[in-house]
Coordinates of C-alpha atoms in Angstrom, one line a residue:
Chain A
M65 CA -4.2 28.7 -19.3
A66 CA -3.9 29.5 -15.6
K67 CA -6.0 26.4 -14.7
K68 CA -3.3 24.1 -16.0
D69 CA -1.0 25.0 -13.2
A70 CA -1.8 21.8 -11.3
G71 CA 0.7 20.2 -13.6
S72 CA 1.5 16.5 -13.4
R73 CA 3.8 16.3 -10.3
V74 CA 1.6 13.9 -8.4
R75 CA 0.7 11.8 -11.4
D76 CA 4.4 11.5 -12.3
A77 CA 5.4 10.5 -8.8
L78 CA 2.7 7.9 -8.4
R79 CA 2.6 6.4 -11.8
V80 CA 3.2 2.7 -11.4
G81 CA 6.8 1.7 -12.0
A82 CA 9.0 -1.3 -11.6
Q83 CA 8.6 -1.2 -7.8
L84 CA 5.5 -0.1 -5.8
P85 CA 6.1 2.5 -3.1
D86 CA 5.9 1.4 0.5
P87 CA 2.2 1.4 1.7
G88 CA 3.1 3.5 4.7
S89 CA 5.2 6.0 2.7
T90 CA 4.4 9.5 1.4
P91 CA 6.5 9.7 -1.8
V92 CA 5.2 13.1 -2.9
G93 CA 3.3 15.8 -1.1
P94 CA 2.5 16.2 2.6
G95 CA 4.2 13.8 5.0
K96 CA 2.1 14.6 8.0
K97 CA -1.6 14.4 8.7
P98 CA -2.5 18.1 9.6
K99 CA -0.9 19.4 6.4
A100 CA -2.5 16.7 4.3
L101 CA -5.9 17.6 5.7
A102 CA -5.4 21.3 5.0
K103 CA -4.2 20.5 1.5
L104 CA -7.2 18.2 0.9
D105 CA -9.5 21.1 1.9
S106 CA -8.0 23.5 -0.6
A107 CA -7.8 20.8 -3.3
G108 CA -11.5 20.3 -2.7
E109 CA -12.3 23.8 -3.6
R110 CA -10.4 23.7 -6.9
L111 CA -11.7 20.2 -7.6
S112 CA -15.3 21.4 -7.1
A113 CA -14.8 24.4 -9.4
L114 CA -13.2 22.3 -12.1
Q115 CA -15.9 19.6 -11.8
E116 CA -18.6 22.3 -12.2
S117 CA -16.9 23.5 -15.4
L118 CA -16.7 19.9 -16.7
Y119 CA -20.4 19.5 -16.0
A120 CA -21.1 22.8 -17.7
E121 CA -19.1 21.6 -20.7
G122 CA -21.3 18.5 -20.8
V123 CA -24.5 20.6 -20.6
G124 CA -23.2 22.6 -23.5
G125 CA -22.8 19.5 -25.7
G126 CA -19.3 18.5 -24.8
T127 CA -18.5 14.8 -24.8
R128 CA -15.6 14.6 -22.2
S129 CA -15.8 12.9 -18.9
V130 CA -13.5 11.3 -16.3
L131 CA -13.5 7.8 -15.0
L132 CA -11.8 7.0 -11.7
V133 CA -11.2 3.3 -11.3
L134 CA -10.5 2.2 -7.7
Q135 CA -8.9 -1.1 -7.0
G136 CA -7.2 -2.6 -3.9
M137 CA -7.4 -5.4 -1.4
D138 CA -10.3 -5.5 1.0
T139 CA -10.1 -2.6 3.6
S140 CA -7.8 -0.6 1.3
G141 CA -10.2 2.3 1.5
K142 CA -12.1 2.4 -1.7
G143 CA -15.3 3.4 0.1
G144 CA -13.5 5.9 2.3
T145 CA -12.0 7.5 -0.8
V146 CA -15.3 7.9 -2.4
S147 CA -16.7 9.5 0.7
H148 CA -13.8 11.9 1.4
V149 CA -12.7 12.7 -2.2
L150 CA -15.8 12.5 -4.3
G151 CA -17.7 13.9 -1.4
L152 CA -15.9 17.2 -2.1
V153 CA -17.8 17.8 -5.4
N154 CA -21.4 18.3 -6.4
P155 CA -23.3 14.9 -6.4
M156 CA -25.0 16.0 -9.6
G157 CA -21.8 15.5 -11.5
V158 CA -20.7 12.1 -9.9
H159 CA -21.8 8.7 -11.0
Y160 CA -20.8 5.9 -8.6
A161 CA -20.8 2.3 -9.4
G162 CA -19.7 -0.5 -7.1
F163 CA -19.1 -3.9 -8.7
K164 CA -19.5 -7.0 -6.5
A165 CA -19.2 -10.6 -7.5
P166 CA -21.3 -10.9 -10.7
T167 CA -24.8 -12.2 -10.3
P168 CA -25.9 -15.3 -12.2
A169 CA -27.7 -13.0 -14.7
E170 CA -24.6 -10.9 -15.2
R171 CA -22.4 -14.0 -15.7
R172 CA -24.4 -14.9 -18.8
H173 CA -23.1 -11.8 -20.4
H174 CA -19.6 -10.8 -21.4
Y175 CA -17.8 -9.4 -18.3
L176 CA -17.6 -5.9 -19.9
W177 CA -21.4 -5.8 -20.3
R178 CA -22.3 -4.6 -16.8
I179 CA -19.3 -2.3 -16.8
R180 CA -20.4 -0.5 -20.0
K181 CA -23.8 0.2 -18.5
Q182 CA -22.2 2.3 -15.7
L183 CA -19.9 4.5 -17.8
P184 CA -20.0 8.2 -16.9
K185 CA -22.1 10.5 -19.1
P186 CA -20.5 13.6 -20.8
G187 CA -19.5 16.1 -18.1
Q188 CA -19.6 13.5 -15.3
I189 CA -16.9 12.1 -13.1
G190 CA -17.6 8.3 -12.9
V191 CA -16.2 6.2 -10.0
F192 CA -15.8 2.5 -10.2
D193 CA -15.4 0.8 -6.8
R194 CA -13.8 -2.3 -8.2
S195 CA -14.1 -2.8 -11.9
H196 CA -13.4 -5.0 -14.9
Y197 CA -10.0 -5.7 -13.3
E198 CA -11.8 -8.1 -10.9
D199 CA -12.5 -10.2 -13.9
I200 CA -8.8 -10.9 -14.2
L201 CA -7.9 -10.9 -10.5
V202 CA -10.4 -13.2 -9.0
P203 CA -10.5 -16.0 -11.6
R204 CA -6.7 -15.9 -11.9
V205 CA -6.0 -16.3 -8.2
S206 CA -8.7 -19.0 -8.1
G207 CA -6.8 -20.8 -10.9
L208 CA -9.8 -20.6 -13.2
L209 CA -8.2 -18.4 -15.9
T210 CA -6.0 -20.0 -18.5
A211 CA -3.0 -18.1 -19.7
A212 CA -4.6 -17.8 -23.1
E213 CA -7.9 -16.4 -21.6
R214 CA -5.9 -14.0 -19.5
R215 CA -4.1 -12.7 -22.6
R216 CA -7.4 -12.3 -24.3
R217 CA -8.8 -10.3 -21.4
Y218 CA -5.8 -8.0 -21.3
G219 CA -6.3 -7.3 -25.0
E220 CA -10.0 -6.7 -24.6
I221 CA -9.5 -4.4 -21.6
N222 CA -6.9 -2.4 -23.4
A223 CA -9.1 -2.1 -26.5
F224 CA -12.1 -1.1 -24.2
E225 CA -10.1 1.6 -22.5
Q226 CA -8.8 2.9 -25.8
E227 CA -12.4 3.1 -27.0
L228 CA -13.2 5.2 -23.8
A229 CA -10.3 7.5 -24.5
D230 CA -11.4 7.9 -28.1
A231 CA -14.9 8.8 -26.9
G232 CA -13.6 11.5 -24.6
T233 CA -13.3 9.7 -21.3
T234 CA -10.1 10.2 -19.4
V235 CA -9.5 7.0 -17.4
V236 CA -7.6 7.3 -14.1
K237 CA -6.8 3.9 -12.6
V238 CA -5.8 3.9 -8.9
F239 CA -4.4 1.0 -6.9
L240 CA -4.9 1.7 -3.2
H241 CA -1.8 0.0 -1.8
I242 CA -2.1 -1.3 1.8
S243 CA 0.2 -3.6 3.8
P244 CA -1.0 -6.9 5.1
E245 CA -0.3 -5.6 8.6
E246 CA -2.6 -2.7 8.1
Q247 CA -5.3 -4.9 6.6
L248 CA -5.0 -7.1 9.7
K249 CA -5.7 -4.1 11.9
R250 CA -8.6 -3.0 9.8
L251 CA -10.3 -6.4 9.6
K252 CA -9.8 -6.8 13.4
A253 CA -11.5 -3.4 13.9
R254 CA -14.4 -4.4 11.7
L255 CA -14.9 -7.5 13.8
E256 CA -14.4 -5.9 17.1
T257 CA -16.8 -2.9 16.4
P258 CA -20.4 -4.0 16.1
E259 CA -21.3 -0.9 14.0
K260 CA -18.7 -2.1 11.5
H261 CA -19.8 -5.7 11.2
W262 CA -21.7 -5.0 8.1
K263 CA -18.5 -4.1 6.3
Y264 CA -17.0 -7.5 7.1
N265 CA -17.3 -10.4 4.8
P266 CA -15.9 -13.9 5.7
G267 CA -14.7 -14.0 2.1
D268 CA -12.2 -11.3 3.0
L269 CA -10.1 -13.9 4.9
E270 CA -10.1 -16.2 1.8
A271 CA -8.7 -13.3 -0.3
R272 CA -6.2 -12.5 2.5
S273 CA -4.9 -16.0 2.5
H274 CA -3.9 -15.5 -1.1
W275 CA -2.2 -12.2 -0.5
P276 CA 1.0 -13.0 -2.5
A277 CA -1.0 -14.4 -5.4
Y278 CA -3.0 -11.2 -5.5
Q279 CA 0.1 -9.0 -5.4
E280 CA 1.5 -11.0 -8.3
A281 CA -1.7 -10.7 -10.2
Y282 CA -1.8 -6.9 -9.7
A283 CA 1.9 -6.7 -10.8
D284 CA 1.0 -8.4 -14.0
I285 CA -2.0 -6.2 -14.6
F286 CA 0.1 -3.1 -14.1
K287 CA 2.6 -4.4 -16.7
K288 CA -0.1 -5.4 -19.2
T289 CA -2.6 -2.6 -18.9
S290 CA -0.6 0.6 -18.1
T291 CA -1.1 2.4 -21.3
A292 CA -0.5 6.0 -22.3
H293 CA -4.3 6.6 -22.4
A294 CA -5.1 4.8 -19.2
P295 CA -2.1 4.7 -16.8
W296 CA -2.1 3.0 -13.4
Y297 CA -1.2 4.9 -10.2
A298 CA -0.2 3.3 -7.0
V299 CA -1.3 5.3 -3.9
P300 CA 0.2 4.3 -0.6
A301 CA -2.9 3.7 1.5
D302 CA -1.8 2.7 5.0
H303 CA -2.4 6.4 6.0
K304 CA -6.0 7.4 5.1
W305 CA -5.1 11.1 5.1
Y306 CA -2.4 10.5 2.6
R307 CA -4.6 8.3 0.4
N308 CA -7.4 10.9 0.3
W309 CA -4.9 13.7 -0.5
A310 CA -3.3 11.7 -3.2
V311 CA -6.4 10.6 -5.0
A312 CA -7.8 14.2 -4.8
E313 CA -4.6 15.5 -6.4
L314 CA -4.7 12.8 -9.1
L315 CA -8.2 13.9 -10.0
L316 CA -7.3 17.6 -9.7
E317 CA -4.3 17.3 -12.0
T318 CA -6.4 15.3 -14.5
L319 CA -9.3 17.9 -14.5
A320 CA -6.9 20.8 -14.7
E321 CA -5.2 19.3 -17.7
L322 CA -8.6 18.7 -19.4
D323 CA -9.1 22.4 -18.7
P324 CA -12.9 22.3 -19.3
V325 CA -14.4 24.9 -21.5
L326 CA -17.6 26.7 -20.4
P327 CA -19.9 26.6 -23.4
E328 CA -20.6 29.7 -25.5
P329 CA -24.1 30.9 -24.9
G330 CA -26.5 29.8 -27.6
F331 CA -28.4 33.0 -27.2
D332 CA -27.8 36.8 -27.4
V333 CA -27.1 37.9 -23.9
D334 CA -28.1 41.5 -24.3
A335 CA -31.3 40.6 -26.1
E336 CA -32.2 38.1 -23.3
L337 CA -31.5 40.8 -20.7
A338 CA -33.8 43.2 -22.6
K339 CA -36.5 40.6 -22.9
L340 CA -36.2 39.6 -19.2
K341 CA -37.2 43.2 -18.2
G342 CA -40.3 42.9 -20.3
V343 CA -41.5 39.6 -19.0
G344 CA -43.7 40.8 -16.2
V345 CA -45.5 38.5 -13.7
S346 CA -49.0 39.3 -12.8
A347 CA -50.8 37.3 -10.2
Chain B
M295 CA -35.2 4.5 20.0
A296 CA -32.9 7.5 20.6
K297 CA -32.5 8.1 16.9
K298 CA -36.2 8.9 16.5
D299 CA -35.7 12.2 18.4
A300 CA -35.6 14.2 15.2
G301 CA -39.4 13.9 15.3
S302 CA -41.6 15.5 12.7
R303 CA -41.5 19.2 13.6
V304 CA -40.2 20.4 10.3
R305 CA -42.3 18.1 8.3
D306 CA -45.4 19.1 10.1
A307 CA -44.6 22.8 9.6
L308 CA -43.8 22.6 5.9
R309 CA -46.4 20.1 4.8
V310 CA -48.4 21.8 2.0
G311 CA -51.6 23.2 3.3
A312 CA -54.3 25.5 1.9
Q313 CA -51.9 28.4 1.6
L314 CA -48.2 28.3 0.7
P315 CA -45.8 30.1 3.0
D316 CA -44.2 33.3 1.8
P317 CA -41.1 32.5 -0.3
G318 CA -39.0 34.8 1.9
S319 CA -40.3 33.5 5.2
T320 CA -38.8 31.1 7.7
P321 CA -41.8 29.4 9.2
V322 CA -39.9 26.9 11.3
G323 CA -36.3 26.7 12.5
P324 CA -33.6 29.3 12.2
G325 CA -34.5 32.8 11.0
K326 CA -31.0 34.0 10.4
K327 CA -28.2 32.9 8.1
P328 CA -25.4 32.2 10.6
K329 CA -27.6 30.0 12.8
A330 CA -29.0 28.2 9.7
L331 CA -25.4 27.4 8.5
A332 CA -24.4 26.1 11.9
K333 CA -27.5 24.0 12.1
L334 CA -27.0 22.6 8.6
D335 CA -23.5 21.6 9.6
S336 CA -24.7 19.6 12.6
A337 CA -27.6 18.2 10.6
G338 CA -25.0 17.0 8.0
E339 CA -23.3 14.9 10.6
R340 CA -26.5 13.2 11.7
L341 CA -27.6 12.8 8.1
S342 CA -24.4 11.3 7.2
A343 CA -24.5 8.7 10.0
L344 CA -28.1 7.8 9.2
Q345 CA -27.4 7.5 5.5
E346 CA -24.5 5.1 6.3
S347 CA -26.9 3.0 8.4
L348 CA -29.5 2.9 5.6
Y349 CA -26.8 1.9 3.2
A350 CA -25.6 -0.8 5.6
E351 CA -29.2 -2.0 5.9
G352 CA -29.3 -2.3 2.1
V353 CA -26.0 -4.3 2.0
G354 CA -27.5 -6.6 4.6
G355 CA -30.5 -7.4 2.3
G356 CA -32.9 -4.6 3.4
T357 CA -35.2 -3.2 0.8
R358 CA -35.8 0.3 2.1
S359 CA -34.7 3.5 0.3
V360 CA -35.6 7.2 0.2
L361 CA -36.5 9.3 -2.9
L362 CA -36.3 13.0 -2.7
V363 CA -38.3 14.7 -5.5
L364 CA -37.3 18.3 -6.1
Q365 CA -39.6 20.6 -8.1
G366 CA -39.7 24.3 -8.5
M367 CA -39.6 27.1 -11.0
D368 CA -36.3 27.8 -12.9
T369 CA -33.6 29.1 -10.5
S370 CA -35.5 27.9 -7.5
G371 CA -32.3 26.1 -6.4
K372 CA -32.7 22.4 -7.2
G373 CA -29.1 22.1 -8.2
G374 CA -27.9 24.1 -5.3
T375 CA -29.9 21.9 -2.9
V376 CA -28.3 18.7 -4.4
S377 CA -24.9 20.2 -3.9
H378 CA -25.3 21.6 -0.4
V379 CA -27.6 18.9 1.1
L380 CA -26.8 15.7 -0.7
G381 CA -23.2 16.8 -0.7
L382 CA -23.2 16.2 3.0
V383 CA -23.4 12.4 2.7
N384 CA -21.3 9.7 1.1
P385 CA -21.8 9.7 -2.8
M386 CA -21.8 5.9 -2.6
G387 CA -25.3 6.1 -1.2
V388 CA -26.7 8.8 -3.5
H389 CA -28.4 8.3 -6.8
Y390 CA -29.0 11.6 -8.7
A391 CA -31.2 11.8 -11.7
G392 CA -32.0 15.0 -13.6
F393 CA -35.0 15.0 -16.0
K394 CA -34.9 17.5 -18.8
A395 CA -37.5 17.7 -21.6
P396 CA -37.9 14.1 -22.8
T397 CA -36.0 13.1 -25.9
P398 CA -37.8 11.8 -29.0
A399 CA -36.9 8.3 -28.0
E400 CA -38.3 8.8 -24.5
R401 CA -41.5 10.3 -25.9
R402 CA -42.3 7.0 -27.6
H403 CA -42.6 5.4 -24.1
H404 CA -45.0 6.1 -21.3
Y405 CA -43.8 9.1 -19.3
L406 CA -43.1 7.0 -16.2
W407 CA -40.7 4.7 -18.3
R408 CA -37.7 6.9 -17.9
I409 CA -38.6 7.7 -14.3
R410 CA -38.7 4.0 -13.2
K411 CA -35.2 3.5 -14.6
Q412 CA -33.8 6.0 -12.1
L413 CA -35.4 4.8 -8.9
P414 CA -33.0 4.4 -5.9
K415 CA -31.7 0.9 -5.1
P416 CA -32.2 -0.5 -1.6
G417 CA -30.2 1.5 0.9
Q418 CA -29.8 4.5 -1.4
I419 CA -31.1 8.0 -1.3
G420 CA -32.4 8.9 -4.7
V421 CA -32.7 12.5 -5.8
F422 CA -34.9 13.6 -8.7
D423 CA -34.1 17.0 -10.1
R424 CA -37.5 17.5 -11.7
S425 CA -39.6 14.4 -12.1
H426 CA -42.8 12.9 -13.4
Y427 CA -44.6 16.0 -12.2
E428 CA -43.1 17.9 -15.2
D429 CA -45.4 15.6 -17.3
I430 CA -48.4 17.3 -15.8
L431 CA -47.0 20.8 -15.4
V432 CA -45.5 21.5 -18.9
P433 CA -48.3 20.1 -21.1
R434 CA -50.9 21.6 -18.8
V435 CA -49.5 25.1 -19.0
S436 CA -49.0 24.7 -22.8
G437 CA -52.7 23.7 -23.1
L438 CA -51.8 20.3 -24.5
L439 CA -53.3 18.2 -21.7
T440 CA -57.1 17.6 -21.7
A441 CA -58.8 17.5 -18.3
A442 CA -59.5 13.8 -18.8
E443 CA -55.8 13.1 -19.5
R444 CA -54.8 15.2 -16.5
R445 CA -57.1 13.1 -14.3
R446 CA -55.6 10.0 -15.7
R447 CA -52.1 11.1 -15.0
Y448 CA -52.9 12.0 -11.4
G449 CA -54.3 8.6 -10.9
E450 CA -51.2 7.0 -12.5
I451 CA -48.9 9.0 -10.4
N452 CA -50.7 8.3 -7.2
A453 CA -50.7 4.6 -8.0
F454 CA -47.0 4.7 -9.0
E455 CA -46.1 6.4 -5.7
Q456 CA -48.2 3.9 -3.7
E457 CA -46.2 1.1 -5.5
L458 CA -43.0 2.8 -4.4
A459 CA -44.2 3.0 -0.8
D460 CA -45.2 -0.7 -0.9
A461 CA -41.7 -1.6 -2.2
G462 CA -40.1 0.2 0.7
T463 CA -39.2 3.6 -0.8
T464 CA -40.1 6.6 1.3
V465 CA -41.0 9.5 -1.1
V466 CA -40.3 13.0 0.0
K467 CA -41.7 15.6 -2.4
V468 CA -40.3 19.1 -2.1
F469 CA -41.5 22.2 -3.8
L470 CA -38.8 24.9 -3.7
H471 CA -40.9 28.0 -3.5
I472 CA -39.4 31.2 -4.8
S473 CA -41.0 34.6 -5.6
P474 CA -41.0 36.0 -9.1
E475 CA -38.9 38.9 -7.8
E476 CA -36.2 36.6 -6.6
Q477 CA -36.3 34.7 -9.9
L478 CA -35.8 38.0 -11.8
K479 CA -32.7 38.6 -9.7
R480 CA -31.3 35.2 -10.3
L481 CA -32.0 35.1 -14.0
K482 CA -30.4 38.6 -14.3
A483 CA -27.3 37.3 -12.4
R484 CA -27.1 34.3 -14.8
L485 CA -27.1 36.6 -17.7
E486 CA -24.7 39.2 -16.3
T487 CA -22.1 36.7 -15.1
P488 CA -20.4 34.9 -18.0
E489 CA -19.5 31.9 -15.8
K490 CA -23.2 31.4 -15.2
H491 CA -24.3 31.7 -18.8
W492 CA -24.4 27.9 -19.2
K493 CA -27.2 27.8 -16.5
Y494 CA -29.4 30.1 -18.5
N495 CA -31.9 28.9 -21.0
P496 CA -34.0 31.2 -23.2
G497 CA -36.9 28.8 -22.4
D498 CA -36.8 30.1 -18.8
L499 CA -38.4 33.3 -20.0
E500 CA -41.2 31.4 -21.7
A501 CA -41.9 29.6 -18.4
R502 CA -41.6 32.8 -16.5
S503 CA -44.2 34.5 -18.7
H504 CA -46.6 31.8 -17.6
W505 CA -45.9 32.2 -13.9
P506 CA -49.5 32.4 -12.6
A507 CA -50.5 29.4 -14.8
Y508 CA -47.6 27.4 -13.2
Q509 CA -48.6 28.4 -9.7
E510 CA -52.1 27.2 -10.5
A511 CA -50.9 24.0 -11.9
Y512 CA -48.7 23.4 -8.8
A513 CA -51.7 24.1 -6.5
D514 CA -53.7 21.5 -8.3
I515 CA -50.9 19.0 -8.1
F516 CA -50.6 19.5 -4.4
K517 CA -54.3 19.0 -4.0
K518 CA -54.4 15.8 -6.1
T519 CA -51.1 14.1 -5.2
S520 CA -50.5 15.0 -1.5
T521 CA -51.0 11.5 -0.1
A522 CA -50.2 10.0 3.3
H523 CA -47.5 7.9 1.7
A524 CA -46.0 10.7 -0.4
P525 CA -46.8 14.1 1.0
W526 CA -45.7 17.4 -0.6
Y527 CA -43.6 19.9 1.4
A528 CA -43.3 23.6 0.4
V529 CA -39.9 25.0 1.3
P530 CA -39.6 28.8 1.2
A531 CA -36.6 29.2 -1.1
D532 CA -35.8 32.9 -1.5
H533 CA -33.1 32.5 1.1
K534 CA -30.7 29.8 0.0
W535 CA -29.5 29.2 3.6
Y536 CA -33.0 28.5 4.7
R537 CA -33.8 26.2 1.8
N538 CA -30.7 24.1 2.4
W539 CA -31.4 23.8 6.2
A540 CA -35.1 22.9 5.6
V541 CA -34.4 20.2 3.0
A542 CA -31.7 18.7 5.1
E543 CA -34.1 18.6 8.1
L544 CA -36.8 17.0 6.0
L545 CA -34.4 14.3 5.0
L546 CA -33.1 14.0 8.5
E547 CA -36.5 13.6 10.1
T548 CA -37.4 11.0 7.4
L549 CA -34.3 8.9 7.9
A550 CA -34.6 9.2 11.7
E551 CA -38.1 7.9 11.5
L552 CA -37.0 5.0 9.2
D553 CA -34.5 4.3 12.0
P554 CA -32.3 2.0 9.7
V555 CA -31.2 -1.2 11.3
L556 CA -27.7 -2.4 11.0
P557 CA -27.8 -6.0 9.7
E558 CA -27.0 -8.9 12.0
P559 CA -23.7 -10.4 11.0
G560 CA -24.1 -13.5 8.9
F561 CA -21.1 -15.0 10.6
D562 CA -19.7 -16.0 14.0
V563 CA -17.7 -13.0 15.1
D564 CA -15.5 -14.8 17.6
A565 CA -14.8 -17.6 15.1
E566 CA -13.8 -15.1 12.5
L567 CA -11.5 -13.3 14.9
A568 CA -9.8 -16.6 15.7
K569 CA -9.5 -17.4 12.1
L570 CA -8.1 -13.9 11.3
K571 CA -5.1 -14.5 13.6
G572 CA -4.4 -17.8 11.8
V573 CA -4.4 -16.3 8.3
G574 CA -0.8 -15.4 7.9
V575 CA 0.6 -13.6 4.9
S576 CA 3.9 -14.7 3.6
A577 CA 5.7 -12.9 0.8

């Protein structure tokens, strides 16, 4: 079908391999801001059309959906990505869920409990701003996760994502990859700009102080949970314009491959048109 | 505060009175499409900034939120309003809920049960695409609601919305007012355009055949549930460009009046800046 022409160029280039790309690099697609902005614009139009088709498929009884999982160090741009990429499509078809440190009530459940409650419905694009991967990252870096428990969680997560794939949800996992230098700039800007203070959390420094441990934990996650049905992509994120373009393209290629099918009308079009003329409206 | 300058001009003009405005009229604001589109654009920027502040207030522990209730006959443009107006702000801060005919499981509960589950969280803008008002409209027009039951539901709904106001949720109820002639055009377009078939439902004709009864039911609803804490607005909706501008302005005036307060930092900014410099990152 014509719609499939988005191909898999960006997904192929950004799929996590042995080595992550440089956070300031532009390994595929536009290398300059003006071109990236223009391309994001046109990607937005196609994304919007495909999203409407996916939504229509859901209305028609289809079961497919997409789940975008966003992970990355603090200030890597998860919120900005939601705004600039998901902001391109109809909010009716988007389900956003942000996962902060679990509450005491959430801690009494299995860590996937709160995740399952936020899965996209048929026809929707779900977005996770942080996710179940935090349940490996944080306790691991804090030294609270035994190797055995870690293995168990990898197994559970792979099984969970397989279950999602079986249920018709295409999972797209994106690591927004920033450099520690860029994070320093962004944290500084949050502290120096009063309107940005609310985005700053003293805990961010604690996480920053464990930077190498987090990178190691991510590398292990990529190795253990990059599956055919739920691959990881690493998006260089020091340039916001590149990050937005790249995530939009990953979504676009994914939706184009799904090639959503508009439902067949469950009614006789000509008969309805004839009836329509007959249904007068008197005041 | 400067932010309050959006005033209440549009709210005052569109608040439901004894007579609804003509569906093709433009009782306040731009009377032509190009001007309305330009004004929607600039409203979008202010709306987006205010929404971010409301979101920040919520992150900082604030409890306030906004709930936009969209009602109107089929094809009146509820979905288009969500796309063109809520699409102007960050999806992180928007919670959309569409209410179709209740499922058998939902019917076993009180009609407000499923509504309560979809209320906006602090800092969010919630959008109801149809709402608890369908639980008066549909059974009333079908002749399934006794006068006593209707009175009871009005009381329940007013109490429910008072409860929302008390909890910090500003409710903005909008009736998208189209003419039967415009509906005829739009239903015809849905039937004549294969890509729009999925938006058509044979039940739309049934509702259309009861047009005067629905108008009467709405008039009664406006009379019984227009309260100081949750007023109804009638937006002339035959012109999509006017509808979008008007709903954006209603939201904008509402948010400007809320005048969201960025939270005070719960940390010492200078101390954090000093610490930030000390937190090195070694590979």
